[in-house]
Short mmCIF file of C-alpha atoms in Angstrom, two decimals:
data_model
loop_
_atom_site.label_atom_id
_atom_site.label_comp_id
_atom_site.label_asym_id
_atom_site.label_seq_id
_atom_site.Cartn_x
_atom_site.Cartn_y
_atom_site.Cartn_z
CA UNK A 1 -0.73 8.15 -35.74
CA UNK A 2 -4.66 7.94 -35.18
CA UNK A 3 -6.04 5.32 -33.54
CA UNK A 4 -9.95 4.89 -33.37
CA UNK A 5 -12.50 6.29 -30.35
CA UNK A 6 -12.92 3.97 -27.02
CA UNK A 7 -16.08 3.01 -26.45
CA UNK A 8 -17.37 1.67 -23.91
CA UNK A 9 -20.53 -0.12 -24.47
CA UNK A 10 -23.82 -0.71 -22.26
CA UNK A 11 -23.02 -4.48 -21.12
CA UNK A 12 -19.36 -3.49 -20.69
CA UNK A 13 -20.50 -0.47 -18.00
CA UNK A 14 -22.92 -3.20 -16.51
CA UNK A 15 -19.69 -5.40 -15.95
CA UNK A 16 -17.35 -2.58 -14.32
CA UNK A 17 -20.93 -1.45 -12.50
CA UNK A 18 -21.30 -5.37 -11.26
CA UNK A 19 -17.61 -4.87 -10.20
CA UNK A 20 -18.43 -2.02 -7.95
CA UNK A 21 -21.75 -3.53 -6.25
CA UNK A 22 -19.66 -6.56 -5.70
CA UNK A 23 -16.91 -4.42 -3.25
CA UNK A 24 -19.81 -2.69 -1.53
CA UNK A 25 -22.09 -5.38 -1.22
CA UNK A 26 -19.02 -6.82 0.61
CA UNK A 27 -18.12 -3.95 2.91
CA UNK A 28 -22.00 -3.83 4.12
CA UNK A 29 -22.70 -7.70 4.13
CA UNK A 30 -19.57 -7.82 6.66
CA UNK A 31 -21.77 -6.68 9.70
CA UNK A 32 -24.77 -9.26 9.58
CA UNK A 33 -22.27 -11.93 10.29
CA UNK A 34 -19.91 -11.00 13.23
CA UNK A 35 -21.92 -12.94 15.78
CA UNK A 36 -21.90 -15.51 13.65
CA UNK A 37 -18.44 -15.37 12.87
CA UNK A 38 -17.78 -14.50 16.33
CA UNK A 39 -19.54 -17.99 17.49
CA UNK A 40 -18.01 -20.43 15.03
CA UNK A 41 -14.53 -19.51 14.93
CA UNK A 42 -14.23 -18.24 19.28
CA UNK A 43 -13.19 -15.17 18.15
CA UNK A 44 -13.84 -11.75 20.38
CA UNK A 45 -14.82 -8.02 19.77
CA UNK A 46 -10.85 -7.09 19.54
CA UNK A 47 -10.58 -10.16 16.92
CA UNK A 48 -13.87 -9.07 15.10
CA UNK A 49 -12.28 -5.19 15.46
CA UNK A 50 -9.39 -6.30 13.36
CA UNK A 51 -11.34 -8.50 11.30
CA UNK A 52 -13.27 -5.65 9.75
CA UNK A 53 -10.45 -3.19 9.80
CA UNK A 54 -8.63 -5.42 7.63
CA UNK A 55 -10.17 -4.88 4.60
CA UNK A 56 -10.38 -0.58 4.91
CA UNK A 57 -7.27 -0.56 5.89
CA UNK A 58 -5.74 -2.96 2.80
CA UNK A 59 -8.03 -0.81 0.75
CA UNK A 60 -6.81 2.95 1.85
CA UNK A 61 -3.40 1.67 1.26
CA UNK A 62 -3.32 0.08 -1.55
CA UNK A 63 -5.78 2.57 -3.44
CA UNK A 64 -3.05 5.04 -5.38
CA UNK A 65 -1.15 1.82 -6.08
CA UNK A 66 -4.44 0.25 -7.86
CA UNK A 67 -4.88 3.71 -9.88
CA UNK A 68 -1.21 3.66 -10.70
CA UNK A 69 -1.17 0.20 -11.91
CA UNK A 70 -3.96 0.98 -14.14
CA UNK A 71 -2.62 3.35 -15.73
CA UNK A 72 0.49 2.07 -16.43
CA UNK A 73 -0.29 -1.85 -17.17
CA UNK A 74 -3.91 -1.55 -19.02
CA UNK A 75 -6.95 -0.59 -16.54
CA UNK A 76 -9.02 -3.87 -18.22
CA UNK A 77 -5.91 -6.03 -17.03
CA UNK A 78 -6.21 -4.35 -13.72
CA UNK A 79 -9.89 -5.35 -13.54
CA UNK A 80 -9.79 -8.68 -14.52
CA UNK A 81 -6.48 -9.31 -12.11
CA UNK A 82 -7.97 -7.45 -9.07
CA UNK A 83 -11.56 -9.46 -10.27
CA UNK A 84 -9.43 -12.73 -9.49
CA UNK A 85 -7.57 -12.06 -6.88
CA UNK A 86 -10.82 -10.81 -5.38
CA UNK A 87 -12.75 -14.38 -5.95
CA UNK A 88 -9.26 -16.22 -4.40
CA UNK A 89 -9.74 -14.11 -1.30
CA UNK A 90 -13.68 -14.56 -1.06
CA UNK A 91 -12.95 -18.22 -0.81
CA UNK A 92 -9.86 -18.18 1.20
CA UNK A 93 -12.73 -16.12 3.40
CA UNK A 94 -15.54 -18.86 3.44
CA UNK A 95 -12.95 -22.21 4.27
CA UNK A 96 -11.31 -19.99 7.01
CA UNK A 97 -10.80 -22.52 9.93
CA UNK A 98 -9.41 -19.23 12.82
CA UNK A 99 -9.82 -15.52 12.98
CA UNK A 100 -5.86 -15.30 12.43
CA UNK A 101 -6.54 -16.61 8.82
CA UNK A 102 -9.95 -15.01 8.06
CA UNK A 103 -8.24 -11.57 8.67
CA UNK A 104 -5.21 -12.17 6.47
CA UNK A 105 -7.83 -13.13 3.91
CA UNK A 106 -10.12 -10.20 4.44
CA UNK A 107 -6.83 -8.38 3.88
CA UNK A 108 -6.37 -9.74 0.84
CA UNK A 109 -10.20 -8.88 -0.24
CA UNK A 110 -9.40 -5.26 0.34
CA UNK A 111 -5.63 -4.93 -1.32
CA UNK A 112 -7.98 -6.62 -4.50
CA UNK A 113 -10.71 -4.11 -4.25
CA UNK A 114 -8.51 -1.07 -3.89
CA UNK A 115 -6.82 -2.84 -7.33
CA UNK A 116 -10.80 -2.89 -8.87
CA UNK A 117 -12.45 0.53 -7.76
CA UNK A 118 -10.30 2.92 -9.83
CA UNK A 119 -10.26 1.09 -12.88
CA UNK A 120 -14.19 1.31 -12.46
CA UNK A 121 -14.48 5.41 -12.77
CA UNK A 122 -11.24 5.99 -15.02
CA UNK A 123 -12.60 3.48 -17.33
CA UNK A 124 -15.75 5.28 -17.25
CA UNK A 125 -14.09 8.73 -17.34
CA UNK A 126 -12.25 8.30 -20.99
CA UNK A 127 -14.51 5.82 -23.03
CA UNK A 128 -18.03 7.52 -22.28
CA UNK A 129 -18.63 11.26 -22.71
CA UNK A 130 -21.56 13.66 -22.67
CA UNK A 131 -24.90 12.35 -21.45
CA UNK A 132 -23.87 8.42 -21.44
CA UNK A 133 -21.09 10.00 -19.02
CA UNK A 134 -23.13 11.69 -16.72
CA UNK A 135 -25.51 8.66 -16.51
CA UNK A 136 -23.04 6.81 -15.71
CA UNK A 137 -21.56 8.40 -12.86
CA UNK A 138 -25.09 8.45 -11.48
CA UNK A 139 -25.47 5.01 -11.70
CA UNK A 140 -21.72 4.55 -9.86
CA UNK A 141 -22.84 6.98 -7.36
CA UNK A 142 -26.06 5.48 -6.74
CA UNK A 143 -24.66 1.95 -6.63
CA UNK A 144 -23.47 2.71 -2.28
CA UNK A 145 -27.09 3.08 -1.10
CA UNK A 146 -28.42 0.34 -3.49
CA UNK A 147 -25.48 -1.87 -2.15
CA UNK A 148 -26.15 -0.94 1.62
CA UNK A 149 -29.97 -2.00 1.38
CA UNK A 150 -28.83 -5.40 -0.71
CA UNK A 151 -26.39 -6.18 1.62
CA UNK A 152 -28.08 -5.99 4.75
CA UNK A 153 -31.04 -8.41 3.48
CA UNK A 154 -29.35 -10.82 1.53
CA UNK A 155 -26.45 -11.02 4.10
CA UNK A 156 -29.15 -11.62 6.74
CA UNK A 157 -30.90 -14.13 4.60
CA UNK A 158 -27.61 -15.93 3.30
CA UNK A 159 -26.77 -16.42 6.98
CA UNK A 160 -30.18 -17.78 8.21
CA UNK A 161 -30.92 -19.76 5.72
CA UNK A 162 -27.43 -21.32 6.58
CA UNK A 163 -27.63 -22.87 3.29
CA UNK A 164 -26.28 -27.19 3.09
CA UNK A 165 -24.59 -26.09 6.49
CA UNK A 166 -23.00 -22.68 5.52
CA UNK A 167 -23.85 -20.85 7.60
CA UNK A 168 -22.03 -17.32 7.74
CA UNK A 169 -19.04 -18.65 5.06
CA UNK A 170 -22.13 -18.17 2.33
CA UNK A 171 -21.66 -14.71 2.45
CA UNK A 172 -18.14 -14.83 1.16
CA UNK A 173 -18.57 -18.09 -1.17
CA UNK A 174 -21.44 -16.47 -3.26
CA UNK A 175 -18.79 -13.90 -4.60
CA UNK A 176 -17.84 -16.86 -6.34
CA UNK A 177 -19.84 -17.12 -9.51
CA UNK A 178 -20.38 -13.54 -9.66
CA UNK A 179 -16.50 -13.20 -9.92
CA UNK A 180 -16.14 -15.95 -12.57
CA UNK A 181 -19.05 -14.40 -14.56
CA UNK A 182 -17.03 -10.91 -14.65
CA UNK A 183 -14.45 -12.93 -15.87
CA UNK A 184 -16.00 -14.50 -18.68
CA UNK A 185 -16.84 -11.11 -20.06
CA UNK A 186 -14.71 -8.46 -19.04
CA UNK A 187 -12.18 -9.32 -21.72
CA UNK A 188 -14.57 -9.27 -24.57
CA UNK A 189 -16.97 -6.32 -23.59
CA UNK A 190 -14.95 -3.92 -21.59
CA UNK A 191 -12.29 -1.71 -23.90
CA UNK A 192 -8.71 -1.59 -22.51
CA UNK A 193 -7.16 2.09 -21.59
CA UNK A 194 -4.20 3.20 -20.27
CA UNK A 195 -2.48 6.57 -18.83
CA UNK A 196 -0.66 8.54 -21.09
CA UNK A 197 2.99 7.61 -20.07
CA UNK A 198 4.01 5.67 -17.15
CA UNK A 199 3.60 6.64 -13.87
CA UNK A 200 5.87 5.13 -10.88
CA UNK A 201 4.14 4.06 -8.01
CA UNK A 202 5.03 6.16 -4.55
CA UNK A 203 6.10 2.18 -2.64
CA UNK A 204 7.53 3.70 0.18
CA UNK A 205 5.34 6.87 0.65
CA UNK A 206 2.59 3.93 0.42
CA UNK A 207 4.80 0.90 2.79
CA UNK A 208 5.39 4.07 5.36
CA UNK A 209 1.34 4.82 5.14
CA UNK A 210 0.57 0.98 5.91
CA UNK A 211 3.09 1.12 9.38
CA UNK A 212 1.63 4.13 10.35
CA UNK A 213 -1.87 3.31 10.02
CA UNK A 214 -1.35 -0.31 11.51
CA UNK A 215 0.80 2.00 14.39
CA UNK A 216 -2.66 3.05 15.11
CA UNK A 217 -5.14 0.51 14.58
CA UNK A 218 -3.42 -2.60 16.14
CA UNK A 219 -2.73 -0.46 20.07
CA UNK A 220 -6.38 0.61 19.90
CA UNK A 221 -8.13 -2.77 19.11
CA UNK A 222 -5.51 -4.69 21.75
CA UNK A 223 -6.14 -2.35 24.04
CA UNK A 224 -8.99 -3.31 26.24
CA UNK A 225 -8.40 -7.26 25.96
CA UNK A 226 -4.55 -6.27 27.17
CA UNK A 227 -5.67 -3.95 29.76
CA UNK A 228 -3.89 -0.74 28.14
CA UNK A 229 -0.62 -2.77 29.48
CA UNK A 230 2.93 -0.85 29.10
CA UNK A 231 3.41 -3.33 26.42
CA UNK A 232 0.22 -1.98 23.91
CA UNK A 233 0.71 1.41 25.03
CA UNK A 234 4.65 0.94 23.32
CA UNK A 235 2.63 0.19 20.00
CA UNK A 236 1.87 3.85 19.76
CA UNK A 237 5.44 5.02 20.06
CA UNK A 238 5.93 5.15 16.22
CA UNK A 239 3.23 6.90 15.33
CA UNK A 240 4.80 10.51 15.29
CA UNK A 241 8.26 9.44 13.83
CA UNK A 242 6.06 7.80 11.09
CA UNK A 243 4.49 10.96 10.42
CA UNK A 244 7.67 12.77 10.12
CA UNK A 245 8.89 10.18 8.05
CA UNK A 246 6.07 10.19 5.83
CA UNK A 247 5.92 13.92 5.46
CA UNK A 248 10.09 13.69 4.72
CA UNK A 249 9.13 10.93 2.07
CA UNK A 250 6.86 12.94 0.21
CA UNK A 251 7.65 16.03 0.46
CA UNK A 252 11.61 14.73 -1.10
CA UNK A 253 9.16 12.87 -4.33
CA UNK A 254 7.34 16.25 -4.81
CA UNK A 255 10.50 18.63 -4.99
CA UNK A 256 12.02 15.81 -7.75
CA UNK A 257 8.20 16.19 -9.36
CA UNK A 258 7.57 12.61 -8.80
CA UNK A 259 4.07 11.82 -8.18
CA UNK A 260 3.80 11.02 -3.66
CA UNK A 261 0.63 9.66 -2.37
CA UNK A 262 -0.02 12.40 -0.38
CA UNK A 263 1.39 15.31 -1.63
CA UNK A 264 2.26 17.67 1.13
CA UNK A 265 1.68 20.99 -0.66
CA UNK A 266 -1.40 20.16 -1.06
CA UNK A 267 -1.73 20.28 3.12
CA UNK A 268 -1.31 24.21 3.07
CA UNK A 269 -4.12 24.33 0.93
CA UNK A 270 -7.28 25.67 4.05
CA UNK A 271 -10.17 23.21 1.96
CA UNK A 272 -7.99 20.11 1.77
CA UNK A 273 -7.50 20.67 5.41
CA UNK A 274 -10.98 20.64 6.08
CA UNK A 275 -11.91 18.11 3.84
CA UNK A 276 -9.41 15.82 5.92
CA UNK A 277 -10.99 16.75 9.29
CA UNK A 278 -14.32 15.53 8.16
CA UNK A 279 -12.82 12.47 6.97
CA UNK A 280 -11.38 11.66 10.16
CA UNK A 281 -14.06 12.43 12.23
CA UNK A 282 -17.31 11.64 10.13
CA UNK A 283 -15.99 8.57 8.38
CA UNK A 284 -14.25 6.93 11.69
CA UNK A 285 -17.56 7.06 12.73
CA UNK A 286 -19.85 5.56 10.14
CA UNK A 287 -17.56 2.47 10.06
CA UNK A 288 -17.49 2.38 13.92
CA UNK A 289 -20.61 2.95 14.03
CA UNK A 290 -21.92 0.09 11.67
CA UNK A 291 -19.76 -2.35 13.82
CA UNK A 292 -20.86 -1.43 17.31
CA UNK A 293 -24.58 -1.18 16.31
CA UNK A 294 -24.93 -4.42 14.76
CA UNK A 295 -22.74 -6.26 17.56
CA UNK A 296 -25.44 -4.40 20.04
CA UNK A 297 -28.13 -5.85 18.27
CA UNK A 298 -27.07 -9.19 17.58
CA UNK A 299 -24.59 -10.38 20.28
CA UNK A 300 -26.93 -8.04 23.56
CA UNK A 301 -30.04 -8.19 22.02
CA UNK A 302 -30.31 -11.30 20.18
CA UNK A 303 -31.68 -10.47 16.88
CA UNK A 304 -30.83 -12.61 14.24
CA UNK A 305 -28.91 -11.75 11.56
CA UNK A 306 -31.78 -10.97 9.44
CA UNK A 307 -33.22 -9.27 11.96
CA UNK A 308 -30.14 -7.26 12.14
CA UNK A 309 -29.72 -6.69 8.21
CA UNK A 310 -33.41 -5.46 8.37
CA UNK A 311 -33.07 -3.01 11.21
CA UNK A 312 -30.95 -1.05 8.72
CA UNK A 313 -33.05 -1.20 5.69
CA UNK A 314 -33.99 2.23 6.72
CA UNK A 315 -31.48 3.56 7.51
CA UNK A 316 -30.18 3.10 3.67
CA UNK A 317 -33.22 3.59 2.12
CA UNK A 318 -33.19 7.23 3.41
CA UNK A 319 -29.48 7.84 2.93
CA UNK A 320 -30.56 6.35 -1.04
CA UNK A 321 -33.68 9.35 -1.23
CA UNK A 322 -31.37 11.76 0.36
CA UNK A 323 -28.69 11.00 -2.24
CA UNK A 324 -30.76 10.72 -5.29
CA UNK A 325 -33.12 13.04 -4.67
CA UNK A 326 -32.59 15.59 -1.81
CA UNK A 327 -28.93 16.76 -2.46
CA UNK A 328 -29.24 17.93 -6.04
CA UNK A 329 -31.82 19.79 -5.14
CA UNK A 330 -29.43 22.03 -2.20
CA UNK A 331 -26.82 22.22 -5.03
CA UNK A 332 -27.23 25.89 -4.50
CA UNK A 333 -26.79 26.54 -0.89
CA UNK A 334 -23.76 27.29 0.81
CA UNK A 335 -21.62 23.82 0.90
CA UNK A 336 -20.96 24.44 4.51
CA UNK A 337 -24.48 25.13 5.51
CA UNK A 338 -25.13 21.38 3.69
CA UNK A 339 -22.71 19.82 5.83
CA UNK A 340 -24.35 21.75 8.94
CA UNK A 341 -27.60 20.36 7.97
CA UNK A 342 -25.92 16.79 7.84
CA UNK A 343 -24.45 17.03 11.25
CA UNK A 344 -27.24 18.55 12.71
CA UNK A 345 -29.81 15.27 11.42
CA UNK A 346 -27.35 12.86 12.01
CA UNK A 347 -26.91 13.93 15.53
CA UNK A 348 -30.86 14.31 16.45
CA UNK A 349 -31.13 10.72 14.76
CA UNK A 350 -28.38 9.37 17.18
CA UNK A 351 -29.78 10.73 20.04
CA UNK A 352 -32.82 9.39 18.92
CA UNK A 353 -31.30 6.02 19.19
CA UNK A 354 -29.79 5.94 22.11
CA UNK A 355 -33.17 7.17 23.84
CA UNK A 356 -35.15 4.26 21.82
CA UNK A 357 -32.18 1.83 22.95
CA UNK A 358 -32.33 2.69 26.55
CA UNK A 359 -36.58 2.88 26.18
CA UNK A 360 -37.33 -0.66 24.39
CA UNK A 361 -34.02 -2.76 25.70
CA UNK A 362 -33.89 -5.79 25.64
CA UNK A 363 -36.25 -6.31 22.80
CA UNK A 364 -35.34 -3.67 20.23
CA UNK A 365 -37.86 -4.70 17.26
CA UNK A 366 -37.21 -3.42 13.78
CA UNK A 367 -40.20 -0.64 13.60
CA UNK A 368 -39.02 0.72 16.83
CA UNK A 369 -35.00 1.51 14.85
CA UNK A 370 -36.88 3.00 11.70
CA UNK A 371 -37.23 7.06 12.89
CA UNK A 372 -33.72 7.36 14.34
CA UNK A 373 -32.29 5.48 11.02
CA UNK A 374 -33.96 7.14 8.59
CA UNK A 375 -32.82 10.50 10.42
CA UNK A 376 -29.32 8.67 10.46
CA UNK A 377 -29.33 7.90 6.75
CA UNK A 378 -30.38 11.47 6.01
CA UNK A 379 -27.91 13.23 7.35
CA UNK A 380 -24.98 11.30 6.57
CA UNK A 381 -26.17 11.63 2.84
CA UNK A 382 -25.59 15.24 3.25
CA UNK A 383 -22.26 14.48 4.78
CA UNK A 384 -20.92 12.42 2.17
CA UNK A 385 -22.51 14.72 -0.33
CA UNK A 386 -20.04 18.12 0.68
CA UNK A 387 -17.18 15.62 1.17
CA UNK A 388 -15.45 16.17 -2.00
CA UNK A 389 -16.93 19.84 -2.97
CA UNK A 390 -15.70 21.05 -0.06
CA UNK A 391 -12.46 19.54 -0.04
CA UNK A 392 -11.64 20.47 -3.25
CA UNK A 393 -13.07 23.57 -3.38
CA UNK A 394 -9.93 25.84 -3.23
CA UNK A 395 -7.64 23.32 -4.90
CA UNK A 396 -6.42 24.72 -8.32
CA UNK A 397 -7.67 22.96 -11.31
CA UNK A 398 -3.93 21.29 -12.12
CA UNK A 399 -3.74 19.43 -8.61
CA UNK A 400 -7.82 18.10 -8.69
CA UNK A 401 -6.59 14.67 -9.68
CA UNK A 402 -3.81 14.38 -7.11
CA UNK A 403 -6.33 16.18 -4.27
CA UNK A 404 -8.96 13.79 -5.38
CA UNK A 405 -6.98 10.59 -4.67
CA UNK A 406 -5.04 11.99 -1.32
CA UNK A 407 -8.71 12.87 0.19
CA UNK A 408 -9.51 9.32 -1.05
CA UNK A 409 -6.80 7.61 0.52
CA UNK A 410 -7.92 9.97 3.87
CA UNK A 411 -11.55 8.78 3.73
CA UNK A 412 -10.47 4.54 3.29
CA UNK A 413 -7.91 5.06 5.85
CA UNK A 414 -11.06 6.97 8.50
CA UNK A 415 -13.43 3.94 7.45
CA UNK A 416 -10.51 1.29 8.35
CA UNK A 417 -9.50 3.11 11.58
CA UNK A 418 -13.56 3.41 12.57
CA UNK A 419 -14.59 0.05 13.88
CA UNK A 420 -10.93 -0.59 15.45
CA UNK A 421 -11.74 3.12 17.72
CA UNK A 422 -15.02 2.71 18.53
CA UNK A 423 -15.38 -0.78 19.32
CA UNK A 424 -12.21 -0.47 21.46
CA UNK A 425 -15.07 2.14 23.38
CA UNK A 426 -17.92 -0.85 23.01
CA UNK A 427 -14.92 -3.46 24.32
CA UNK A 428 -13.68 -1.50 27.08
CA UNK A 429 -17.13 -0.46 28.48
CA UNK A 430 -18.40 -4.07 28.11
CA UNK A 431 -15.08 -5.54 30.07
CA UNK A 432 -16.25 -3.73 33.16
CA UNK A 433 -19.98 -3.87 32.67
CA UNK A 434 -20.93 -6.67 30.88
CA UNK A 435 -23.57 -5.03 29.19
CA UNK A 436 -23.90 -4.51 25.36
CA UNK A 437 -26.56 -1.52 26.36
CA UNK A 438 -24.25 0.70 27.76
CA UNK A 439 -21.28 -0.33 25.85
CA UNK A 440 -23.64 0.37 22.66
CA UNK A 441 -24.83 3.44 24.04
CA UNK A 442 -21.61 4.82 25.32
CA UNK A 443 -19.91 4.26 21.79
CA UNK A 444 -22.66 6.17 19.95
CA UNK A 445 -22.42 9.14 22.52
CA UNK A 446 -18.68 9.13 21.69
CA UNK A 447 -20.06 9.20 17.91
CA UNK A 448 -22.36 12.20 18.78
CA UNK A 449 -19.30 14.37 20.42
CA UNK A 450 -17.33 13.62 17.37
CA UNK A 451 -19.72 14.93 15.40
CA UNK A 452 -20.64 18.06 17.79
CA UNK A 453 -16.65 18.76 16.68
CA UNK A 454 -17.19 18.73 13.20
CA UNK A 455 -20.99 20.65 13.61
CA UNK A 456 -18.58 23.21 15.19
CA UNK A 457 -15.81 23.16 13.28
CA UNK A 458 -18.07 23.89 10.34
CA UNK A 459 -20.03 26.63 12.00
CA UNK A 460 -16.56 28.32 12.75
CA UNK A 461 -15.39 27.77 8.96
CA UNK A 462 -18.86 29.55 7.99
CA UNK A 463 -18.48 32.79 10.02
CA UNK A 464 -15.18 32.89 8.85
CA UNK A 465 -16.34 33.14 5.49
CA UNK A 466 -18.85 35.24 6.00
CA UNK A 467 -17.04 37.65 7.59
CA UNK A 468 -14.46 38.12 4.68
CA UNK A 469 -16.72 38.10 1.64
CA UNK A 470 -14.01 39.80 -0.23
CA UNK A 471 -12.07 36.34 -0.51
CA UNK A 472 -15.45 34.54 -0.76
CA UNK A 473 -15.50 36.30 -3.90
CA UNK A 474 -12.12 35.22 -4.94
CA UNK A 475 -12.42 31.85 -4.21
CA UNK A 476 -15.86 32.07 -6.51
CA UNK A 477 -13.22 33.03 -9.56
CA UNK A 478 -10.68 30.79 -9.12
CA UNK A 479 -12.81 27.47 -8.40
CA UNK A 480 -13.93 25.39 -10.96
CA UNK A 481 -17.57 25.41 -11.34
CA UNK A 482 -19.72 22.05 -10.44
#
């Protein structure tokens, strides 16, 4: 039985593409409003930690669940249900009346975008081929910096124009109409697909993922309001029996060839290893480190939120170039060496910033940020860049799809973690100083020795391989070319 070509069609990529902006415009917008937020509903850095944690850490979890669902129920029906859900939350968001229910509702937001985002690319991946393919994966790659820059301004904006008494709630009610237009055209413009063959979802591989990551997250944001008490130091009891209880979960669905969320043979593999130590260390920071520097600047320095959402205009408009323009141009070096470069920007930009912090404090302008952002930008461009390739790079052509999705669920799980572990640095340095300078400061140097790990971790993984070019030129046979 034939049935005719998918096809999806220029409006119809424009809706999943809207989709997509909507999500990241979302996770960036977040940051111009937490002294805002912070204000009207009383809430503190540990309550604005878990606030922003919410929605990575609903994401990370949820993720193989939204690609699963997809494939099994019809990735259109996906959309359009995660599209909803997402416009319920957004509201449930703006009429929020205490931090308890904004974060539940934030939650929510990021449990509907992991639902959204793979429908986006799969969609993409069987109903477009050749050069409308490649197109538009560029446009879905490009859409993070675009998203970062938009986000910044219009959240800033949004917020001070405090529009018929709005205030920061605008930046979750405008998701409103946007949502209901996807609605009204998703159904008639965007072709449905489906897996080949239903897939079940890993629930207790994924429910076991959840305690464990909340085992972490909820200890370190608590911490510094409750004093590292015995009580908060119990929260991290779990974490290791959670592990082995993970690992015991999966490992069981893999021998029975079901399909686990993180599939643990996939751990002995030396790329996928690596690829999950830079997504721990590099992407823990970049959310931590989006958190701490707009409370600096806002709640220690006054700026406005505009102010705030303008200070990083740089900062994406050089990880955008770097993207777009630099990257594909160092295809051809050494992915490690890439990544090297990356660390080695990032880190001269964040010293950068610390010295123009401690220089021009109280009154950091926005000119004075623009050199250590753009250096900031630039590098993590690079970073994000040899993510995947490196990662990947030794995984066997069968297991890309599964390797893919657990490195995935590694990076959502880093971003969600980030602003919990570094602003429970920013808290507990501002508890016993009262001073946003060196709590700011102190939580970016902790950035920069995170990242002097991976710069050295990377360094150690490049001699390695240089000393053994026999098995560099094994590993050139059996990986897939890019």
């Amino acid at each position: 039985m034939s049935s005719a070509p998918i096809r999806l069609g220029q409006f119809g990529l424009l809706i999943l593409l809207a989709g997509q902006l909507l999500l990241q415009l979302d996770f960036s917008i977040i940051n111009v409003g937490l002294a805002a937020i912070s204000a009207s509903l009383h809430a503190g850095e540990t309550e604005l930690e878990l606030f922003v944690a919410a929605y990575g850490v609903a994401f990370a979890v949820c993720l193989a669940m939204g690609a699963r669902l997809g494939d099994n129920f019809g990735r259109r029906r996906m959309f359009g249900l995660a599209v909803l859900l997402f416009c319920l939350a957004s509201l449930l968001c703006g009429v929020a009346t205490s931090v308890a229910f904004l974060i539940v509702a934030r939650a929510l937001q990021g449990i509907a975008a992991a639902l959204m985002v793979p429908q986006v690319l799969a969609t993409i991946h069987v109903s477009l081929t050749g050069r409308d393919h490649a197109r538009a994966v560029s446009l879905y790659s490009a859409i993070g910096g675009i998203a970062f820059i938009v986000g910044q301004v219009l959240g800033g904006f949004l917020i001070s124009a405090d529009i018929a008494g709005s205030g920061w709630r605008s930046i979750f009610l405008i998701n409103l109409p946007v949502c209901i237009l996807i609605l009204l055209c998703v159904w008639r413009h965007v072709p449905e697909t489906r897996g080949q063959g239903r897939v079940p979802v890993d629930w207790s591989g994924m429910i076991t993922l959840a305690l464990l990551t909340l085992s972490v997250l909820l200890p370190t944001a608590l911490g510094p309001s409750l004093h590292w008490n015995w009580l908060c130091l119990l929260g991290f009891v779990p974490i290791l029996p959670l592990v082995a209880l993970l690992w015991r979960i999966e490992r069981g669905k893999e021998a029975r060839g079901a399909f686990p969320i993180l599939p643990p043979s996939l751990t002995r593999i030396s790329s996928m290893r690596f690829g999950g130590l830079i997504a721990i260390l590099f992407f823990t920071c970049w959310s931590g480190f989006m958190f701490v520097f707009a409370l600096t600047l806002q709640a220690g320095a006054g700026l406005t939120p505009l102010q705030s959402g303008n200070a990083l205009i740089a900062l994406g408009g050089s990880y955008f170039v770097s993207a777009a323009f630099v990257t594909p141009r160092l295809a051809n070096i050494r992915r490690e060496l890439m990544l090297a470069m990356g660390c080695v920007i990032q880190m001269s930009g964040l010293t950068l910033l610390i010295v123009t912090l401690e220089t021009v404090w109280p009154r950091p302008g926005v000119i004075n940020l623009i050199p250590s952002t753009i250096l900031i930008g630039f590098g993590q461009a690079l970073i994000v860049n040899t993510f995947y390739r490196l990662g990947l790079a030794d995984v066997p052509h069968e297991h890309a799809g599964a390797g893919s999705a657990m490195l995935a669920t590694m990076q959502q799980v880093s971003l969600g973690l980030g602003p919990a572990i570094l602003g429970a640095v920013f808290a507990q340095v501002l508890q016993y100083s009262s001073a946003y300078l060196s709590a700011g400061v102190t939580a970016i140097a902790v950035e920069l020795g995170l990242m002097a790990i991976l710069l050295a971790a990377t360094l150690l993984r490049l001699a390695r391989q240089r000393s053994r070019p026999e098995e560099a030129e094994i590993d050139a046979l059996i990986v897939a070319p890019e």
